[in-house]
Coordinates of C-alpha atoms in Angstrom, one line a residue:
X1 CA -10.4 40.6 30.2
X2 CA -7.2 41.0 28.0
X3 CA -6.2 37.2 29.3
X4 CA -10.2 36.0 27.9
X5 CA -9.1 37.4 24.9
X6 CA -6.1 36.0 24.3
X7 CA -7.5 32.5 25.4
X8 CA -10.5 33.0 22.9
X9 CA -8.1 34.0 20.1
X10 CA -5.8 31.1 20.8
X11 CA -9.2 28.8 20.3
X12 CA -9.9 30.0 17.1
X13 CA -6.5 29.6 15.7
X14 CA -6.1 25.9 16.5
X15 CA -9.0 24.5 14.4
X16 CA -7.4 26.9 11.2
X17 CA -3.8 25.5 11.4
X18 CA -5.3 22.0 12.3
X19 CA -7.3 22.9 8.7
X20 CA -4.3 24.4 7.1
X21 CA -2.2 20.6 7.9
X22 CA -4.6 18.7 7.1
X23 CA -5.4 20.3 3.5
X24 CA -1.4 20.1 3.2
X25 CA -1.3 16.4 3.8
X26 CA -4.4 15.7 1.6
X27 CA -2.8 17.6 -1.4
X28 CA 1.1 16.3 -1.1
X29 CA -0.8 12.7 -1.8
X30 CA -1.4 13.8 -5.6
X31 CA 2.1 14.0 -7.0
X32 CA 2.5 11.0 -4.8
X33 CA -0.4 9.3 -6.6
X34 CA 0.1 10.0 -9.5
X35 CA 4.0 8.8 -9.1
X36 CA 2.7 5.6 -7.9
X37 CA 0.1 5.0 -9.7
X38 CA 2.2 5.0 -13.1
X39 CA 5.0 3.2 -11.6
X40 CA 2.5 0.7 -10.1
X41 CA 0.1 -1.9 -10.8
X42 CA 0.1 -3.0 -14.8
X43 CA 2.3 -0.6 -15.0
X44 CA 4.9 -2.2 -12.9
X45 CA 4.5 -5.3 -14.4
X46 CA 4.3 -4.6 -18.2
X47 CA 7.7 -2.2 -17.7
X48 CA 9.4 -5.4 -15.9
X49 CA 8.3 -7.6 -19.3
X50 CA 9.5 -5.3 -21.7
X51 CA 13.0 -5.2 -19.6
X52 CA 12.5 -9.1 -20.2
X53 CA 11.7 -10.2 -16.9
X54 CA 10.0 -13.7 -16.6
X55 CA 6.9 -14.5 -13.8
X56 CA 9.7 -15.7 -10.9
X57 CA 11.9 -12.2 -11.6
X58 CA 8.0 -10.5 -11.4
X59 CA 7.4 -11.9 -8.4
X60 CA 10.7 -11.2 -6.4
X61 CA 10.0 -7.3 -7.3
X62 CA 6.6 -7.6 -6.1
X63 CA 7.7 -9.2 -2.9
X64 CA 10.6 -7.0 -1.7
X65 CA 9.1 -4.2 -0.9
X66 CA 7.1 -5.2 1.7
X67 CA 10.3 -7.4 2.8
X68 CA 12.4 -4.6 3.2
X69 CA 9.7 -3.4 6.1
X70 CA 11.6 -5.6 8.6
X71 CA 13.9 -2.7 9.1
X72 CA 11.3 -0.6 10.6
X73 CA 11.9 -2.4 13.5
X74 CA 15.1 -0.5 14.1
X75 CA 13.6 2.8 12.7
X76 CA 11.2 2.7 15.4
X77 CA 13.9 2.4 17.4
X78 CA 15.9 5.1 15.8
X79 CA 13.4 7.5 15.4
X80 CA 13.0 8.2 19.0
X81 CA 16.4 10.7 18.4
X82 CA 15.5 12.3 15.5
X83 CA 14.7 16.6 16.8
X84 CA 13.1 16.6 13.3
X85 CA 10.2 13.6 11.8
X86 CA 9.8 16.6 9.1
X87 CA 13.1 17.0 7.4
X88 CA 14.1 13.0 8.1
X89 CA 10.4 12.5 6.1
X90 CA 11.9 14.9 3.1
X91 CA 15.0 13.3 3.2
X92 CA 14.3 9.3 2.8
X93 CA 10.8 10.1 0.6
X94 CA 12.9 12.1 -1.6
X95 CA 15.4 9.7 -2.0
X96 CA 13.1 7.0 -2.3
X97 CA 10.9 8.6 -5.2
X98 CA 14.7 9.4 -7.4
X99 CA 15.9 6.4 -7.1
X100 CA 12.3 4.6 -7.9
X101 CA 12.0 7.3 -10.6
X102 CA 15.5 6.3 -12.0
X103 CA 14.7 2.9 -13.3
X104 CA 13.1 4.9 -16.0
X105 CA 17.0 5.2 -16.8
X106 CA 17.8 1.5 -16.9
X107 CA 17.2 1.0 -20.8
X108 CA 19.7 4.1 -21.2
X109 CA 22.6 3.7 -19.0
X110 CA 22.6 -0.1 -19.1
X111 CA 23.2 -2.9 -21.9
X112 CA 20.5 -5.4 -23.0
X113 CA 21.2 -8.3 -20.8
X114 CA 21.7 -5.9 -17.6
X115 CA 18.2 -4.4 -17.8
X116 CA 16.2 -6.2 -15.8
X117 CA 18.9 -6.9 -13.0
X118 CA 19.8 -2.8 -13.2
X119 CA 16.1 -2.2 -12.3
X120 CA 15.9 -4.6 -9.2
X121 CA 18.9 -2.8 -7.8
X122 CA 17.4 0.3 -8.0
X123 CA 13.7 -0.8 -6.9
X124 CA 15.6 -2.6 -3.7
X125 CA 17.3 0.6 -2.6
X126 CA 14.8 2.6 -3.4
X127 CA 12.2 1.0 -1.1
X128 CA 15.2 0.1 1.8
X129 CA 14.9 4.2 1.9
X130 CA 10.7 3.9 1.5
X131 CA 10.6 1.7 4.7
X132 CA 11.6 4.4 7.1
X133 CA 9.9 7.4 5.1
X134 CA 7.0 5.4 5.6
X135 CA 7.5 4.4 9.4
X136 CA 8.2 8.5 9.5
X137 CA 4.8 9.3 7.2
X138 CA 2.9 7.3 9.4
X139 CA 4.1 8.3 13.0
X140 CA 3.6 12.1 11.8
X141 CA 0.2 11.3 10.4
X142 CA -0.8 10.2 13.4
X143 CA 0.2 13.3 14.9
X144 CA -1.4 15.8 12.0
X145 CA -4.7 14.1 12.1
X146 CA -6.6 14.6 15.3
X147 CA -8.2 10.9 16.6
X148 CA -11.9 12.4 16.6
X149 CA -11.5 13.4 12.6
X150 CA -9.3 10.3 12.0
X151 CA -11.8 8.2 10.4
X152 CA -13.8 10.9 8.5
X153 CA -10.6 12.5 7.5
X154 CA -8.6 9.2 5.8
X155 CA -12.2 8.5 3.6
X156 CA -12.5 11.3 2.0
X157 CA -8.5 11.5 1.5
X158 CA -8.6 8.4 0.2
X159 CA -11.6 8.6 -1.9
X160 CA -9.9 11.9 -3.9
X161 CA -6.6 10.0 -4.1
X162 CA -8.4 6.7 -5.6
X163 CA -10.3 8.8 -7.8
X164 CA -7.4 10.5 -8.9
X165 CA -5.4 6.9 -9.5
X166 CA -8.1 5.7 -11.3
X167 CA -8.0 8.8 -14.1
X168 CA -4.3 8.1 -14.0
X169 CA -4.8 3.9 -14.4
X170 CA -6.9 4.5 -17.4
X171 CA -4.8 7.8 -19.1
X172 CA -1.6 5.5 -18.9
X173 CA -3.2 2.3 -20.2
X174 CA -4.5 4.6 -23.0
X175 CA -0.8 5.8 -23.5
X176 CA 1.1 2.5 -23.8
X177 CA -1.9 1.3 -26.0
X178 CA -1.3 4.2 -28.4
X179 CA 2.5 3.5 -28.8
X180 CA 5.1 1.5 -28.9
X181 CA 6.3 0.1 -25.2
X182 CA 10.0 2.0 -25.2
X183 CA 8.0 5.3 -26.4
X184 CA 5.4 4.8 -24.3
X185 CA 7.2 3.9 -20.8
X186 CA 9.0 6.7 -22.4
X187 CA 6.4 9.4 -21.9
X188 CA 5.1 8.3 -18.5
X189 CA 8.1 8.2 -16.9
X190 CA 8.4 12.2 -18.4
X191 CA 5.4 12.7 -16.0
X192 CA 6.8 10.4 -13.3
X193 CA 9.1 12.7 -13.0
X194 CA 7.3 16.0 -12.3
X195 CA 5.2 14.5 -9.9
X196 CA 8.3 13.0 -8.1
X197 CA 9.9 16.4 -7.6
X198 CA 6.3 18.0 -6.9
X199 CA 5.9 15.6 -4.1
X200 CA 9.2 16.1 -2.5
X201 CA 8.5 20.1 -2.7
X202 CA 4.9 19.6 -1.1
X203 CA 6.2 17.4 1.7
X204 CA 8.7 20.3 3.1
X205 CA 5.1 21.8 4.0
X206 CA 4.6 19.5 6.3
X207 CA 4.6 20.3 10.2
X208 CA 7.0 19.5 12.5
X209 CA 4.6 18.3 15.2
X210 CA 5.7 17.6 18.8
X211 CA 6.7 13.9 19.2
X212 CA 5.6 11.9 22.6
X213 CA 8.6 9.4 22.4
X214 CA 8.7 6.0 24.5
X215 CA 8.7 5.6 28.1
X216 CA 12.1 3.2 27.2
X217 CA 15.0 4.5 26.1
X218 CA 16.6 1.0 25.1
X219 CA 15.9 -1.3 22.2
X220 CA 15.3 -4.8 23.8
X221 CA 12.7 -3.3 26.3
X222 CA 11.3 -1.4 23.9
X223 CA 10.8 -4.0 21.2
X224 CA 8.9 -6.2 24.1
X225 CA 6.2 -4.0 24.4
X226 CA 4.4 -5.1 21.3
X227 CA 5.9 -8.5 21.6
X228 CA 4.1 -8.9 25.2
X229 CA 0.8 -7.2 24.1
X230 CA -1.2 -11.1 23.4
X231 CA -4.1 -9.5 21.6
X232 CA -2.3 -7.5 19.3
X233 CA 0.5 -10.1 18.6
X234 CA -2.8 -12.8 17.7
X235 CA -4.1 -10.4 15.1
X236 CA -1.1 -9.4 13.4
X237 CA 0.2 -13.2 12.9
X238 CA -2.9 -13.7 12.0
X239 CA -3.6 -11.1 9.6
X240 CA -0.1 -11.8 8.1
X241 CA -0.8 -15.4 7.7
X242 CA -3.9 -14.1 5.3
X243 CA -2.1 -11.8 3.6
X244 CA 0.5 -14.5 2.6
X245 CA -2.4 -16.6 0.7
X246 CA -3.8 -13.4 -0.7
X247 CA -0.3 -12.3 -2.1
X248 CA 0.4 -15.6 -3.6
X249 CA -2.0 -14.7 -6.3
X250 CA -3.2 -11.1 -6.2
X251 CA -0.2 -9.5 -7.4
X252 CA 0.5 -11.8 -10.6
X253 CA -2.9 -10.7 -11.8
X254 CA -1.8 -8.5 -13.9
X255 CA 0.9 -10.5 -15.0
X256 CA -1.7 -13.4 -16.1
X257 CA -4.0 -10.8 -17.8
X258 CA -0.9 -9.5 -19.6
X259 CA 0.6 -13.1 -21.0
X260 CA -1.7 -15.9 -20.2
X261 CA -4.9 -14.0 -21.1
X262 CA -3.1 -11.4 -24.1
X263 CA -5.4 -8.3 -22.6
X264 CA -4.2 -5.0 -23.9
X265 CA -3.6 -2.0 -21.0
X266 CA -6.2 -0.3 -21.6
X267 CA -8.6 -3.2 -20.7
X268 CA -6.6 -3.8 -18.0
X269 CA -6.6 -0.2 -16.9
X270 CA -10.2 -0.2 -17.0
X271 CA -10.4 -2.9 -14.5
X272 CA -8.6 -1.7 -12.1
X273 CA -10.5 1.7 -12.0
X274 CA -13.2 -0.3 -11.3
X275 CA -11.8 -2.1 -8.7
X276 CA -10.8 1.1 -7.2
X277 CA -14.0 2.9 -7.7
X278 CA -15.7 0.2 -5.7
X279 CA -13.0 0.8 -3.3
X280 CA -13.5 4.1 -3.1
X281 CA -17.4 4.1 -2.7
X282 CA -16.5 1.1 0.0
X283 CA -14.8 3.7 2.1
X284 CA -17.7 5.4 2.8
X285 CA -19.3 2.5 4.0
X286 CA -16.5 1.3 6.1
X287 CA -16.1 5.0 7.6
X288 CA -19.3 4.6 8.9
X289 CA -20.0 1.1 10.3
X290 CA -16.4 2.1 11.9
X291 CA -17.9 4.4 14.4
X292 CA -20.2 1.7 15.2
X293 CA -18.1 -1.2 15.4
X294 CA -14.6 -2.1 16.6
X295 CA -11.6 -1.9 14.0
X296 CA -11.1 -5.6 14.4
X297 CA -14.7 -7.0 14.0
X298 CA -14.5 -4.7 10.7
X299 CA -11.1 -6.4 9.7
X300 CA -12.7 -9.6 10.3
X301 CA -15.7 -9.0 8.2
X302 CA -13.5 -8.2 5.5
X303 CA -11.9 -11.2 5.0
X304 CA -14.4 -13.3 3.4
X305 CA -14.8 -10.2 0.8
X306 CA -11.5 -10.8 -0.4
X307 CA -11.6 -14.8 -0.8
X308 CA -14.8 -14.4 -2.5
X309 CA -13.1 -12.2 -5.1
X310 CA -10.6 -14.5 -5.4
X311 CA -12.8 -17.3 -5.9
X312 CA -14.6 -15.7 -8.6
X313 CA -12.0 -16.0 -11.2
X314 CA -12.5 -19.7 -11.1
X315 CA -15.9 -18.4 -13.0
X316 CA -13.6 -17.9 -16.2
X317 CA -14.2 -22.1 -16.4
X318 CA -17.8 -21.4 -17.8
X319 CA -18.1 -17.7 -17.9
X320 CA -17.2 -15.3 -20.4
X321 CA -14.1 -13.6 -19.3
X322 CA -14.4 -9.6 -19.0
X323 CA -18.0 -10.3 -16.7
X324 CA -15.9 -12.3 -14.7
X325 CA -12.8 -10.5 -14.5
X326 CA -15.3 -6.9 -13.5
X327 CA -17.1 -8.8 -11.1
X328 CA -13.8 -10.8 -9.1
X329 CA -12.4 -6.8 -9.5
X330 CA -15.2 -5.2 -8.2
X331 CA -15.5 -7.0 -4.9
X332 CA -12.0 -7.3 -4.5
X333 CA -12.5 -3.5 -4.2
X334 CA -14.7 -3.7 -1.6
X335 CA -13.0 -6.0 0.5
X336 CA -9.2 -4.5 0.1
X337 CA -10.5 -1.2 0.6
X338 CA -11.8 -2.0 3.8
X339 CA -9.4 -4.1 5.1
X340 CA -6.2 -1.2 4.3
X341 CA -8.2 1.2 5.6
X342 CA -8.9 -0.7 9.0
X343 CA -5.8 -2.2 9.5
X344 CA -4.5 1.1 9.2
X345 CA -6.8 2.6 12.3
X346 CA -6.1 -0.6 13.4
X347 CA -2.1 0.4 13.9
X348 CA -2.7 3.8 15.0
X349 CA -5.7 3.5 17.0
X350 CA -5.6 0.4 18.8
X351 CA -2.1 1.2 20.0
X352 CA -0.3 3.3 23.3
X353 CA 0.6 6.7 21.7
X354 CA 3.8 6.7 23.2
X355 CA 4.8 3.0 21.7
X356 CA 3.0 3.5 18.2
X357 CA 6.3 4.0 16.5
X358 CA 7.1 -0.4 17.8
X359 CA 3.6 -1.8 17.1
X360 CA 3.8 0.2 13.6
X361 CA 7.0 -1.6 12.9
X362 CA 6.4 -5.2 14.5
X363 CA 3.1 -4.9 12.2
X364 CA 4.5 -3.9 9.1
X365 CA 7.6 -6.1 9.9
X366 CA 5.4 -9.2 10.7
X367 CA 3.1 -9.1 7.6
X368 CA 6.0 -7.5 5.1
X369 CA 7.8 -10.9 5.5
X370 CA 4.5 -12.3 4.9
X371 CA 3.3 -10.4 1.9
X372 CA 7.5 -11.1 0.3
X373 CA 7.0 -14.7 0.8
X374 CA 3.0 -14.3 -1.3
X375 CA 4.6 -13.1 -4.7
X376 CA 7.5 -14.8 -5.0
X377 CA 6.0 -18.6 -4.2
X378 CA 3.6 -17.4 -6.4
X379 CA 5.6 -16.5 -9.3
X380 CA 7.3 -19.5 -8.5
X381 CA 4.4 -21.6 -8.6
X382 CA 3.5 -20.3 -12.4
X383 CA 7.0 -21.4 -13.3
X384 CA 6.4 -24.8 -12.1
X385 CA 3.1 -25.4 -13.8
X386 CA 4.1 -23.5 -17.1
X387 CA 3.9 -27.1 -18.6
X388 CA 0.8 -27.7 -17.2
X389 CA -2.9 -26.7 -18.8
X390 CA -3.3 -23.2 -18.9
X391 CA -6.5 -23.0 -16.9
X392 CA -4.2 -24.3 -13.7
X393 CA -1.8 -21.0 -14.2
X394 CA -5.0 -18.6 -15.2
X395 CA -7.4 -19.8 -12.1
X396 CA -6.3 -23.5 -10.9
X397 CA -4.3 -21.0 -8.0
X398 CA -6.9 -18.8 -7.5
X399 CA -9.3 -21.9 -6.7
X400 CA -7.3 -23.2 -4.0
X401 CA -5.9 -19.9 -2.1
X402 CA -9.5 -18.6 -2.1
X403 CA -10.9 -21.5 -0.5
X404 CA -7.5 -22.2 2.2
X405 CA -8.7 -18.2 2.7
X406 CA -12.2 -18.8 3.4
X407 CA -11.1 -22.1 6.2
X408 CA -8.9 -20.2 7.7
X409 CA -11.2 -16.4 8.2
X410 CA -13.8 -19.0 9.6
X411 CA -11.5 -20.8 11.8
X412 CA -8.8 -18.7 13.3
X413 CA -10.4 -15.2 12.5
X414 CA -13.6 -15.2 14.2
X415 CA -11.3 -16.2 17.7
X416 CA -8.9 -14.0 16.8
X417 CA -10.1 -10.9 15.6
X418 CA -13.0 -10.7 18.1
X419 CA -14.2 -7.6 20.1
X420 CA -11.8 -7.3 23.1

């Protein structure tokens, strides 16, 4: 009898700390949202040109963070000695949002000329120590969020968290609007701050959850488990081939609305909370055709989302501009949404448990070097045509990497990315 009991009260304390992790790791993603958001986006961009950084400089910090990911090929390795994903998680997060928060400091500490090579040293180390917190965030996340909630649980977290980053978009746009850039980048980086030290508090909440490490214990034979697994290899050279055409334009956006097209931030900022609020209600949507369909048929009907939104830009060449620049937002919403949400499952739920940690980093490796290359031939690209019409740098690119986009989701995708 006493044994029944003891079983029954054991039952009823696993859903409550299951409850009590997951609120934890829903609510430690508002500072980090809100530190993100502002040093994100337009936000990124319009600090980098009042450094005095040109499109090519632009583009090189757009790229390397998702170069740097390479390494998480040896964090996956590494990781499997760590006694503690928790306090390694603190440790290179909370290093990651200083040192990120610290190029707040570069028109302080630094002279003129120095400013905008002071802040690329900083944003390079800063996201050298992102790449494992991430490789740590998402092995433990993994791990917190049980596989039958996965998909209900990461829409509504992200559907708060985008909701929160589009209040945040629109309150910062309104903010550098209002003043002067230095005063202005001033005063955001004053609440950059709090949520950067909030967010390293909130993450030593986190559980320490029980880690089921790899059947290998050395790196070669390790690293070939992904390596030799043909379906996922296709899709993720696949995947990362598409996101090299989609980052040759999508991250100069802003910079093109900024100097090409002279829109203010707040205009800006309302765009993308649109795009975001589209994303958001896309979720939803996604969520639910994912328990009926496979995360790779959804990845695939993604694709031709996100050309389309590219192609619509080249709708500026007889359009008015804000319709077309709301509508090319709007479905790019859609189709981004979708696709980070289910490459994400995609990662973590098309992958052996005890391997995750490899496939994590072979994917984020494969398509980081993939999404580096995107911005910086893209920023590249606008240096090279600044002599020619300004239509070419506004939506010339955007013409031809939606439609190479479209040939090649029709061609290799629908082989690739099929049910298997």
């Amino acid at each position: 009898m006493k044994s029944n009991i003891m079983q029954k009260t054991q039952v009823q304390r696993k859903p409550t700390r299951q409850r009590r992790n997951l609120s934890i790791a829903t609510w430690e993603g508002v500072p980090s949202t809100i530190f993100q958001t502002l040093l994100g986006g337009q936000f990124l961009t319009g600090f980098l040109l009042y450094l005095g950084a040109n499109s090519a400089q632009i583009g090189f910090v757009l790229a390397i963070t998702t170069f740097v990911n390479i390494a998480q090929i040896a964090v996956a390795f590494l990781i499997q000695r760590l006694t503690s994903r928790k306090w390694a998680l603190v440790l290179f997060v909370g290093m990651h949002r200083i040192l990120w928060g610290a190029t707040g400091l570069v028109p302080f500490v630094f002279p003129h000329r120095y400013w905008v090579a002071g802040f690329i040293g900083l944003y390079i180390v800063a996201f050298i120590f992102n790449t494992v917190g991430a490789m740590l965030w998402n092995s433990l996340i993994s791990d917190i969020v049980p596989a039958r909630v996965r998909g209900r649980y990461f829409g509504i977290r992200n559907t708060f968290l985008n909701a929160l980053s589009t209040i945040m978009m629109f309150l910062g746009g309104m903010v550098l609007d209002h003043y002067s850039a230095a005063q202005g980048f001033f005063y955001l980086y004053i609440v950059i701050w709090i949520s950067a030290i909030a967010n390293i508090i909130v993450f030593t909440f986190y559980p320490d959850m029980a880690f089921e490490r790899s059947a290998e214990s050395k790196f070669i034979p390790m690293l070939r488990k992904p390596l030799r697994d043909g379906a996922f290899m296709k899709a993720t050279l696949f995947l990362a081939g598409f996101l090299l055409l989609q980052n040759l334009v999508v991250p100069l956006y802003s910079y093109v609305m900024l100097e090409l097209l002279h829109i203010n931030y707040q205009t800006i900022s309302l765009l993308n909370v649109t795009q975001t609020v589209f994303m958001m209600a896309s979720f939803y949507v996604w969520g639910n055709l994912n328990a009926r369909y496979s995360n790779r048929r959804l990845l695939f009907w993604t694709l031709p989302i996100i050309a389309l939104a590219i192609l619509c830009w080249g709708g500026l060449s007889f359009m008015p501009m804000l319709p077309v620049l709301f509508l090319a937002h709007m479905i790019f919403g859609v189709g981004v949404g979708g696709f980070n949400q289910l490459a994400f499952n995609f990662m973590i739920g098309d992958t052996p448990k005890s391997e995750r940690p490899m496939y994590m980093a072979m994917y984020s490796a494969i398509t980081g070097v993939a999404s580096f290359f995107g911005p910086l031939l893209g920023g590249q690209v606008l240096e090279w045509i600044e002599a020619w019409p300004i239509w070419t740098q506004v939506f010339g690119m955007q013409l031809v990497v939606g439609t190479a986009m479209f040939v090649l989701a029709a061609s290799l995708g629908r082989r690739i990315l099929r049910d298997v």
